[in-house]
Amino acid sequence: MTFDLTSEQDQLRDAVRALGRRYGHGYFVEKAKAGEHTTELWAEAGRLGYLGVNIPTEYGGGGGGITELAIVCEELAAAGCPLLLLVVSPAIAATVIARHGTEEQRKRHLPGLADGSAKIVFAITEPEAGSNFHRLGTVARCDGEDWVLNGRKCYISGVDEAGHVLVVARTEDSSTGKLKPALFIVPTDATGLTRSKLDMEIVSPENQFLLYLDDVRVPADALVGESLDAGLPALFSGLNPERITVAAMGAGTGRYAIERASEYTATRKVWGGRSIGSHQGVSHPLAHAAVQVELARLMIQKAATLYDAGRDLEAGVAGNMAKYAAGEAAALAVDTAVQALGGAGMTTEYGVATLLGAVRAGRIAPVSREMILNFVAQHVLGQEKSY
Ligand SMILES: Cc1cc2nc3c(=O)[nH]c(=O)nc-3n(C[C@H](O)[C@H](O)[C@H](O)COP(=O)(O)OP(=O)(O)OC[C@H]3O[C@@H](n4cnc5c(N)ncnc54)[C@H](O)[C@@H]3O)c2cc1C
């Protein structure tokens, strides 16, 4: 067992950290409040190869794994730039296309995802199907050579920044008559695809949307994979990368908040000559949060290592646990940091309260803490399913 990164991974961590710090949380918040995107940071990260670390080299990527992508997610977040679209585009979309797409789809989409010039977002959630994806109502119907999609999606991140959206729909299996899931790569400017922005209480340059699919016609090759049989495995293949990278983003955000607070409490004096950090009522909650973040980081490392070793089932358990632990730790760390800073904690200037919405959302999305507990109860503890 080793807890050390390879020298290449260490270099990646240092380089991404340096990039993130050059932009910093001030840049992230400024963009969010101006209703703009972190275009410059994304483009530079793409040029430097950080967005494609997990994409195979023959398609322009770095040939690494989810361990490397988790490093990128964590370090940018630790610099105050938690970029949600890293979880959607390189983690989910690139993995699904690399693992289950046709050769033509890999050639067409992966190079752009690798250098950051293209983004593909992910649409599964619907008003009636969030935690329970078995209730998906978006339907894809075969019409001659084409597919025609109808349905509604909600909370879809980054549609305004992406050229394509990976839509999860249901199709009818002609042999059984049953509906089964399939994934389609749909251009965001397709006729019949419209969107409206959701007002979210999250300070973020990345937005969520309602998507309406009204007779959206796409060609046969928009279907991910060679046949409808690719649908379910393709859908599941995106889940581990999603959970591991979102956990890494949470751990990075936790580190960022604890660092901001520790800098402040080490110098802020309220009672005579001692810093407020000398009061254990201030330092212990921060130390406790630091322990929780570090524990989550260990679980993320385990999940990423298992995933990169091809041990998908074990990675599924570890990835869910890592996501749960990091979601809780990030929320605790940010809340504790706000408290330790007192009034300054609620200002924009000190840059911690700006993360409250994001870390709160991290306990709900992309999979809620309750659904992870259900998963652990059933698959690890062997408990009966209640739903
Ligand atoms: C910031 C943000 C970004 C998002 N981005 C995307 C995106 O890009 N693409 C996308 O497809 N979706 C996205 N989502 C949607 C997200 O994945 C869902 O919000 C999430 O899966 C929960 O679904 P829901 O909101 O419908 O909650 P519901 O399913 O309605 O659940 C409501 C509450 O009930 C609890 N609950 C439900 N069933 C059970 C049960 N059996 N046992 C115990 N508790 C239960 C849940 O844990 C939750 O607390 C995003 C959401 C947010 C907040």
Coordinates of C-alpha atoms and ligand atoms in Angstrom, one line a residue:
M1 CA 0.0 0.0 0.0
T2 CA 1.3 3.4 -0.9
F3 CA 0.0 6.8 -0.1
D4 CA 2.4 8.6 -2.4
L5 CA 1.5 10.0 -5.8
T6 CA 3.9 9.2 -8.7
S7 CA 6.3 12.0 -9.6
E8 CA 4.1 12.8 -12.7
Q9 CA 1.0 13.1 -10.5
D10 CA 2.9 15.3 -8.0
Q11 CA 4.0 17.6 -10.9
L12 CA 0.4 17.7 -12.1
R13 CA -0.8 18.6 -8.7
D14 CA 1.8 21.4 -8.3
A15 CA 1.1 22.8 -11.8
V16 CA -2.7 22.8 -11.4
R17 CA -2.3 24.4 -8.0
A18 CA -0.2 27.2 -9.5
L19 CA -2.7 27.7 -12.3
G20 CA -5.6 27.8 -9.9
R21 CA -3.9 30.3 -7.6
R22 CA -3.1 32.6 -10.5
Y23 CA -6.9 32.9 -11.1
G24 CA -8.1 32.4 -7.5
H25 CA -11.5 32.7 -5.8
G26 CA -11.8 36.4 -6.5
Y27 CA -11.8 35.7 -10.3
F28 CA -14.4 32.9 -9.8
V29 CA -16.7 35.1 -7.8
E30 CA -16.3 38.1 -10.1
K31 CA -17.3 36.0 -13.1
A32 CA -20.2 34.5 -11.2
K33 CA -21.5 37.9 -10.1
A34 CA -21.1 39.3 -13.6
G35 CA -23.1 36.4 -15.1
E36 CA -20.0 35.3 -17.0
H37 CA -18.1 32.1 -17.3
T38 CA -14.5 31.2 -16.3
T39 CA -13.6 31.0 -20.0
E40 CA -10.0 32.1 -19.6
L41 CA -9.3 29.5 -16.9
W42 CA -11.0 26.7 -18.8
A43 CA -9.1 27.6 -22.0
E44 CA -5.8 27.8 -20.2
A45 CA -6.4 24.5 -18.4
G46 CA -7.3 22.9 -21.7
R47 CA -4.2 24.3 -23.5
L48 CA -2.0 22.9 -20.7
G49 CA -3.6 19.5 -21.0
Y50 CA -5.3 19.4 -17.6
L51 CA -8.9 18.9 -18.9
G52 CA -7.9 15.9 -20.9
V53 CA -5.7 14.1 -18.4
N54 CA -8.0 11.1 -18.4
I55 CA -8.6 10.9 -22.1
P56 CA -6.7 8.3 -24.2
T57 CA -3.6 9.7 -25.9
E58 CA -4.7 8.6 -29.4
Y59 CA -7.6 11.1 -29.0
G60 CA -5.4 14.0 -27.8
G61 CA -5.6 13.3 -24.1
G62 CA -3.0 12.7 -21.4
G63 CA -3.7 8.9 -21.2
G64 CA -4.1 9.0 -17.4
G65 CA -7.0 8.0 -15.3
I66 CA -9.6 9.3 -12.9
T67 CA -6.8 9.7 -10.3
E68 CA -5.3 12.4 -12.5
L69 CA -8.6 14.1 -13.2
A70 CA -9.5 14.1 -9.5
I71 CA -6.2 15.9 -8.8
V72 CA -7.2 18.6 -11.3
C73 CA -10.6 18.9 -9.7
E74 CA -9.3 19.1 -6.2
E75 CA -6.5 21.5 -6.9
L76 CA -8.6 24.0 -8.8
A77 CA -11.2 23.9 -6.0
A78 CA -8.5 24.2 -3.3
A79 CA -7.5 27.4 -5.1
G80 CA -11.1 28.7 -4.8
C81 CA -12.2 27.6 -8.3
P82 CA -14.5 24.6 -8.0
L83 CA -15.5 24.0 -11.7
L84 CA -18.5 21.8 -11.8
L85 CA -18.2 21.3 -15.6
L86 CA -15.1 19.3 -15.0
V87 CA -17.4 16.7 -13.4
V88 CA -19.7 16.8 -16.4
S89 CA -17.6 17.2 -19.5
P90 CA -14.2 15.4 -19.0
A91 CA -15.4 13.1 -16.2
I92 CA -18.9 11.9 -17.4
A93 CA -19.1 12.7 -21.1
A94 CA -15.5 11.8 -22.0
T95 CA -15.6 8.6 -20.1
V96 CA -18.9 7.5 -21.6
I97 CA -17.7 8.3 -25.1
A98 CA -14.3 6.8 -24.6
R99 CA -15.6 3.6 -23.1
H100 CA -18.9 3.1 -25.1
G101 CA -18.9 5.4 -28.0
T102 CA -18.3 4.2 -31.6
E103 CA -14.8 4.9 -33.1
E104 CA -16.4 7.7 -35.1
Q105 CA -17.8 9.3 -32.0
R106 CA -14.5 9.0 -30.2
K107 CA -12.7 10.7 -33.1
R108 CA -15.3 13.4 -33.4
H109 CA -15.7 14.4 -29.8
L110 CA -12.7 13.4 -27.6
P111 CA -10.0 15.7 -29.1
G112 CA -12.2 18.8 -28.4
L113 CA -13.0 17.6 -24.8
A114 CA -9.3 16.9 -24.3
D115 CA -8.1 20.4 -25.2
G116 CA -11.1 22.1 -23.7
S117 CA -12.3 23.6 -27.0
A118 CA -15.5 21.6 -26.7
K119 CA -17.8 20.8 -23.8
I120 CA -20.5 18.1 -23.5
V121 CA -22.9 18.4 -20.6
F122 CA -25.1 15.7 -19.2
A123 CA -28.9 15.5 -18.9
I124 CA -30.5 12.8 -16.9
T125 CA -32.5 14.5 -14.2
E126 CA -36.2 15.3 -14.9
P127 CA -38.9 16.9 -12.8
E128 CA -40.3 13.5 -11.9
A129 CA -37.1 11.6 -12.0
G130 CA -34.2 12.7 -9.8
S131 CA -33.2 10.1 -7.2
N132 CA -35.3 7.6 -9.1
F133 CA -34.1 7.4 -12.6
H134 CA -36.4 4.5 -13.3
R135 CA -39.1 7.1 -13.8
L136 CA -37.4 8.8 -16.7
G137 CA -40.0 10.1 -19.1
T138 CA -37.9 11.4 -21.9
V139 CA -38.5 9.1 -24.9
A140 CA -36.5 8.5 -28.1
R141 CA -38.5 7.1 -31.0
C142 CA -36.9 5.6 -34.1
D143 CA -38.1 7.3 -37.3
G144 CA -36.5 6.0 -40.5
E145 CA -32.8 6.7 -40.1
D146 CA -33.3 9.2 -37.3
W147 CA -34.2 9.4 -33.7
V148 CA -36.8 11.8 -32.4
L149 CA -36.6 12.8 -28.7
N150 CA -39.3 14.3 -26.5
G151 CA -39.2 15.1 -22.8
R152 CA -38.1 17.6 -20.2
K153 CA -34.9 17.8 -18.1
C154 CA -34.0 19.9 -15.1
Y155 CA -31.0 21.3 -13.3
I156 CA -28.8 20.6 -16.3
S157 CA -25.5 22.4 -15.7
G158 CA -23.6 24.4 -18.4
V159 CA -26.0 24.0 -21.4
D160 CA -25.2 27.6 -22.4
E161 CA -21.5 26.8 -22.6
A162 CA -21.6 23.5 -24.4
G163 CA -21.8 22.4 -28.0
H164 CA -23.6 19.1 -27.1
V165 CA -25.6 17.6 -24.4
L166 CA -25.5 13.9 -23.6
V167 CA -29.2 13.1 -23.1
V168 CA -30.5 10.1 -21.3
A169 CA -33.7 8.9 -22.8
R170 CA -35.8 5.7 -23.0
T171 CA -36.3 3.7 -26.1
E172 CA -38.6 0.8 -26.8
D173 CA -36.8 -2.6 -27.1
S174 CA -38.5 -4.1 -30.2
S175 CA -37.9 -7.7 -28.9
T176 CA -39.4 -7.2 -25.4
G177 CA -41.5 -4.1 -25.9
K178 CA -39.9 -2.8 -22.7
L179 CA -38.4 0.7 -22.4
K180 CA -34.7 0.8 -21.8
P181 CA -32.3 3.7 -21.4
A182 CA -30.1 5.0 -24.2
L183 CA -27.7 8.0 -24.5
F184 CA -27.8 10.5 -27.3
I185 CA -25.2 13.2 -28.2
V186 CA -27.5 16.1 -29.1
P187 CA -26.2 19.4 -30.4
T188 CA -27.4 22.2 -28.1
D189 CA -28.6 24.2 -31.1
A190 CA -30.8 21.3 -32.4
T191 CA -34.2 22.3 -33.6
G192 CA -36.8 21.7 -30.9
L193 CA -34.3 21.9 -28.0
T194 CA -35.0 24.9 -25.9
R195 CA -33.8 25.9 -22.4
S196 CA -34.6 28.3 -19.6
K197 CA -32.2 29.3 -16.9
L198 CA -33.0 28.3 -13.3
D199 CA -32.4 30.8 -10.6
M200 CA -30.2 29.0 -8.1
E201 CA -28.8 30.3 -4.7
I202 CA -25.3 29.3 -5.6
V203 CA -22.5 31.7 -6.4
S204 CA -21.2 30.1 -9.5
P205 CA -20.2 31.0 -13.0
E206 CA -21.8 27.8 -14.1
N207 CA -25.6 27.8 -14.5
Q208 CA -28.4 25.2 -14.3
F209 CA -31.2 24.9 -16.9
L210 CA -34.5 23.4 -17.6
L211 CA -34.3 21.7 -21.0
Y212 CA -37.3 21.1 -23.2
L213 CA -37.1 18.5 -26.0
D214 CA -39.9 18.8 -28.5
D215 CA -39.5 16.5 -31.5
V216 CA -35.7 16.9 -31.4
R217 CA -34.5 15.0 -34.5
V218 CA -31.0 13.6 -34.5
P219 CA -29.3 11.2 -36.9
A220 CA -28.8 7.5 -36.1
D221 CA -25.1 8.1 -35.2
A222 CA -26.2 10.4 -32.3
L223 CA -26.9 7.2 -30.3
V224 CA -23.9 6.4 -28.1
G225 CA -22.5 3.0 -29.0
E226 CA -23.2 0.6 -31.8
S227 CA -26.6 -0.5 -30.6
L228 CA -29.2 0.1 -28.0
D229 CA -27.5 -2.5 -25.8
A230 CA -24.8 0.0 -25.1
G231 CA -27.2 2.3 -23.2
L232 CA -27.3 0.9 -19.7
P233 CA -23.5 0.1 -19.4
A234 CA -22.7 3.5 -20.9
L235 CA -25.0 5.2 -18.3
F236 CA -23.4 3.3 -15.4
S237 CA -19.8 4.0 -16.7
G238 CA -20.3 7.7 -16.1
L239 CA -21.3 7.2 -12.4
N240 CA -18.0 6.3 -10.8
P241 CA -16.0 9.1 -12.5
E242 CA -18.8 11.5 -11.6
R243 CA -18.8 10.6 -7.9
I244 CA -15.0 10.5 -7.5
T245 CA -14.4 13.9 -9.2
V246 CA -17.3 15.7 -7.4
A247 CA -15.9 14.3 -4.2
A248 CA -12.4 15.7 -5.1
M249 CA -14.0 19.1 -5.8
G250 CA -15.6 18.9 -2.3
A251 CA -12.3 18.0 -0.7
G252 CA -10.6 20.9 -2.5
T253 CA -13.2 23.3 -1.4
G254 CA -12.9 22.1 2.2
R255 CA -9.2 22.6 2.1
Y256 CA -9.6 26.1 0.6
A257 CA -12.1 27.2 3.3
I258 CA -9.9 25.8 6.2
E259 CA -6.8 27.5 4.8
R260 CA -8.7 30.9 4.5
A261 CA -9.9 30.5 8.1
S262 CA -6.6 29.4 9.6
E263 CA -4.8 32.3 8.1
Y264 CA -7.3 34.6 9.6
T265 CA -7.5 33.0 13.1
A266 CA -3.8 32.8 13.4
T267 CA -3.5 36.6 13.2
R268 CA -6.8 38.1 14.4
K269 CA -6.6 39.3 18.0
V270 CA -9.8 40.1 19.9
W271 CA -8.6 39.6 23.6
G272 CA -5.2 41.2 24.2
G273 CA -2.2 39.7 22.6
R274 CA -3.4 36.2 21.7
S275 CA -4.8 35.2 18.4
I276 CA -8.4 33.9 18.3
G277 CA -6.8 30.6 17.0
S278 CA -5.4 30.1 20.4
H279 CA -8.9 29.6 21.8
Q280 CA -9.8 26.0 21.4
G281 CA -13.4 27.0 20.8
V282 CA -12.1 28.4 17.5
S283 CA -9.3 26.0 16.6
H284 CA -10.9 22.7 17.5
P285 CA -13.8 23.0 15.1
L286 CA -11.3 23.9 12.3
A287 CA -9.1 21.0 13.3
H288 CA -12.1 18.7 13.3
A289 CA -13.1 19.9 9.9
A290 CA -9.5 19.3 8.6
V291 CA -9.6 15.7 9.9
Q292 CA -12.9 15.1 8.0
V293 CA -11.5 16.6 4.8
E294 CA -8.4 14.5 5.1
L295 CA -10.4 11.3 5.7
A296 CA -12.5 12.1 2.6
R297 CA -9.3 12.6 0.6
L298 CA -8.1 9.1 1.6
M299 CA -11.4 7.6 0.4
I300 CA -11.2 9.5 -2.9
Q301 CA -7.7 8.2 -3.5
K302 CA -8.9 4.7 -2.8
A303 CA -11.9 5.0 -5.1
A304 CA -9.8 6.5 -7.9
T305 CA -7.1 3.8 -7.5
L306 CA -9.7 1.0 -7.7
Y307 CA -11.4 2.6 -10.7
D308 CA -8.2 3.1 -12.6
A309 CA -7.3 -0.6 -11.8
G310 CA -10.6 -1.6 -13.6
R311 CA -12.2 -2.8 -10.3
D312 CA -15.5 -1.0 -11.1
L313 CA -17.7 -2.7 -8.5
E314 CA -15.3 -2.0 -5.6
A315 CA -14.8 1.5 -7.0
G316 CA -18.6 2.0 -6.9
V317 CA -18.7 1.4 -3.1
A318 CA -15.6 3.5 -2.5
G319 CA -16.7 6.2 -4.9
N320 CA -20.1 6.5 -3.1
M321 CA -18.5 6.6 0.3
A322 CA -15.9 9.2 -0.9
K323 CA -18.7 11.3 -2.3
Y324 CA -20.7 11.1 0.9
A325 CA -17.6 11.9 3.1
A326 CA -16.4 14.7 0.9
G327 CA -19.9 16.3 0.6
E328 CA -20.3 16.3 4.4
A329 CA -16.7 17.5 5.0
A330 CA -16.9 20.3 2.5
A331 CA -20.1 21.6 4.0
L332 CA -18.7 21.4 7.6
A333 CA -15.4 23.0 6.5
V334 CA -17.1 26.0 4.9
D335 CA -19.6 26.5 7.7
T336 CA -16.9 26.3 10.3
A337 CA -14.7 28.7 8.4
V338 CA -17.5 31.2 8.2
Q339 CA -18.0 31.0 11.9
A340 CA -14.3 31.3 12.7
L341 CA -14.1 34.5 10.6
G342 CA -17.0 36.1 12.5
G343 CA -18.6 39.0 10.5
A344 CA -15.7 38.8 8.0
G345 CA -16.9 35.3 7.2
M346 CA -20.1 36.7 5.7
T347 CA -18.4 39.2 3.5
T348 CA -17.6 38.7 -0.2
E349 CA -14.1 39.9 0.4
Y350 CA -13.0 37.0 2.6
G351 CA -14.3 34.5 0.1
V352 CA -15.8 31.8 2.2
A353 CA -19.6 32.5 2.5
T354 CA -19.5 32.6 -1.3
L355 CA -19.1 28.8 -1.2
L356 CA -22.1 28.1 1.2
G357 CA -24.5 27.4 -1.7
A358 CA -22.1 25.2 -3.6
V359 CA -21.2 23.0 -0.7
R360 CA -24.9 22.7 0.4
A361 CA -25.7 21.5 -3.2
G362 CA -22.9 19.0 -2.9
R363 CA -24.9 17.1 -0.3
I364 CA -27.8 16.8 -2.8
A365 CA -26.2 16.5 -6.2
P366 CA -25.3 14.5 -8.3
V367 CA -26.5 11.9 -5.9
S368 CA -27.9 12.8 -2.5
R369 CA -26.5 11.8 0.8
E370 CA -29.6 9.7 1.5
M371 CA -29.4 7.8 -1.7
I372 CA -25.7 7.0 -0.9
L373 CA -26.8 5.8 2.6
N374 CA -29.4 3.6 0.9
F375 CA -26.7 2.2 -1.4
V376 CA -24.4 1.4 1.5
A377 CA -27.2 0.0 3.6
Q378 CA -28.3 -2.4 0.8
H379 CA -25.0 -3.3 -0.9
V380 CA -22.6 -3.2 2.0
L381 CA -24.8 -4.1 5.0
G382 CA -27.2 -6.4 3.1
Q383 CA -30.4 -4.5 4.2
E384 CA -33.7 -4.8 2.4
K385 CA -34.7 -2.0 0.1
S386 CA -37.6 0.2 1.3
Y387 CA -38.5 1.8 -2.0
Ligands
LIG1 C1 -26.2 22.5 -8.5 C2 -26.8 21.3 -9.2 C3 -26.3 20.9 -10.4 C4 -26.9 19.8 -11.1 N1 -26.5 19.5 -12.3 C5 -27.1 18.4 -13.0 C6 -26.7 18.1 -14.3 O1 -25.8 18.7 -14.9 N2 -27.4 17.1 -14.9 C7 -28.4 16.4 -14.4 O2 -28.9 15.5 -15.0 N3 -28.8 16.7 -13.1 C8 -28.2 17.7 -12.4 N4 -28.6 18.0 -11.1 C9 -29.7 17.3 -10.5 C10 -29.3 16.4 -9.4 O3 -28.6 15.3 -9.8 C11 -30.6 16.1 -8.6 O4 -31.0 17.3 -7.9 C12 -30.4 14.9 -7.6 O5 -30.2 13.7 -8.2 C13 -31.6 14.8 -6.6 O6 -32.8 14.7 -7.4 P1 -34.0 15.6 -7.0 O7 -33.6 17.0 -7.0 O8 -35.1 15.3 -8.0 O9 -34.5 15.2 -5.6 P2 -35.6 14.1 -5.2 O10 -35.4 12.8 -5.9 O11 -37.0 14.7 -5.4 O12 -35.3 13.9 -3.7 C14 -35.7 14.9 -2.7 C15 -35.2 14.5 -1.3 O13 -35.7 13.2 -1.0 C16 -34.7 12.3 -0.7 N5 -35.0 10.9 -1.1 C17 -35.6 10.5 -2.3 N6 -35.8 9.2 -2.3 C18 -35.4 8.7 -1.1 C19 -35.3 7.4 -0.5 N7 -35.7 6.3 -1.1 N8 -34.7 7.3 0.8 C20 -34.3 8.4 1.4 N9 -34.3 9.7 0.9 C21 -34.9 9.8 -0.3 C22 -33.5 12.8 -1.5 O14 -32.3 12.3 -0.9 C23 -33.7 14.3 -1.4 O15 -33.1 14.8 -0.1 C24 -28.0 19.1 -10.5 C25 -28.5 19.6 -9.2 C26 -27.9 20.7 -8.6 C27 -28.5 21.1 -7.3

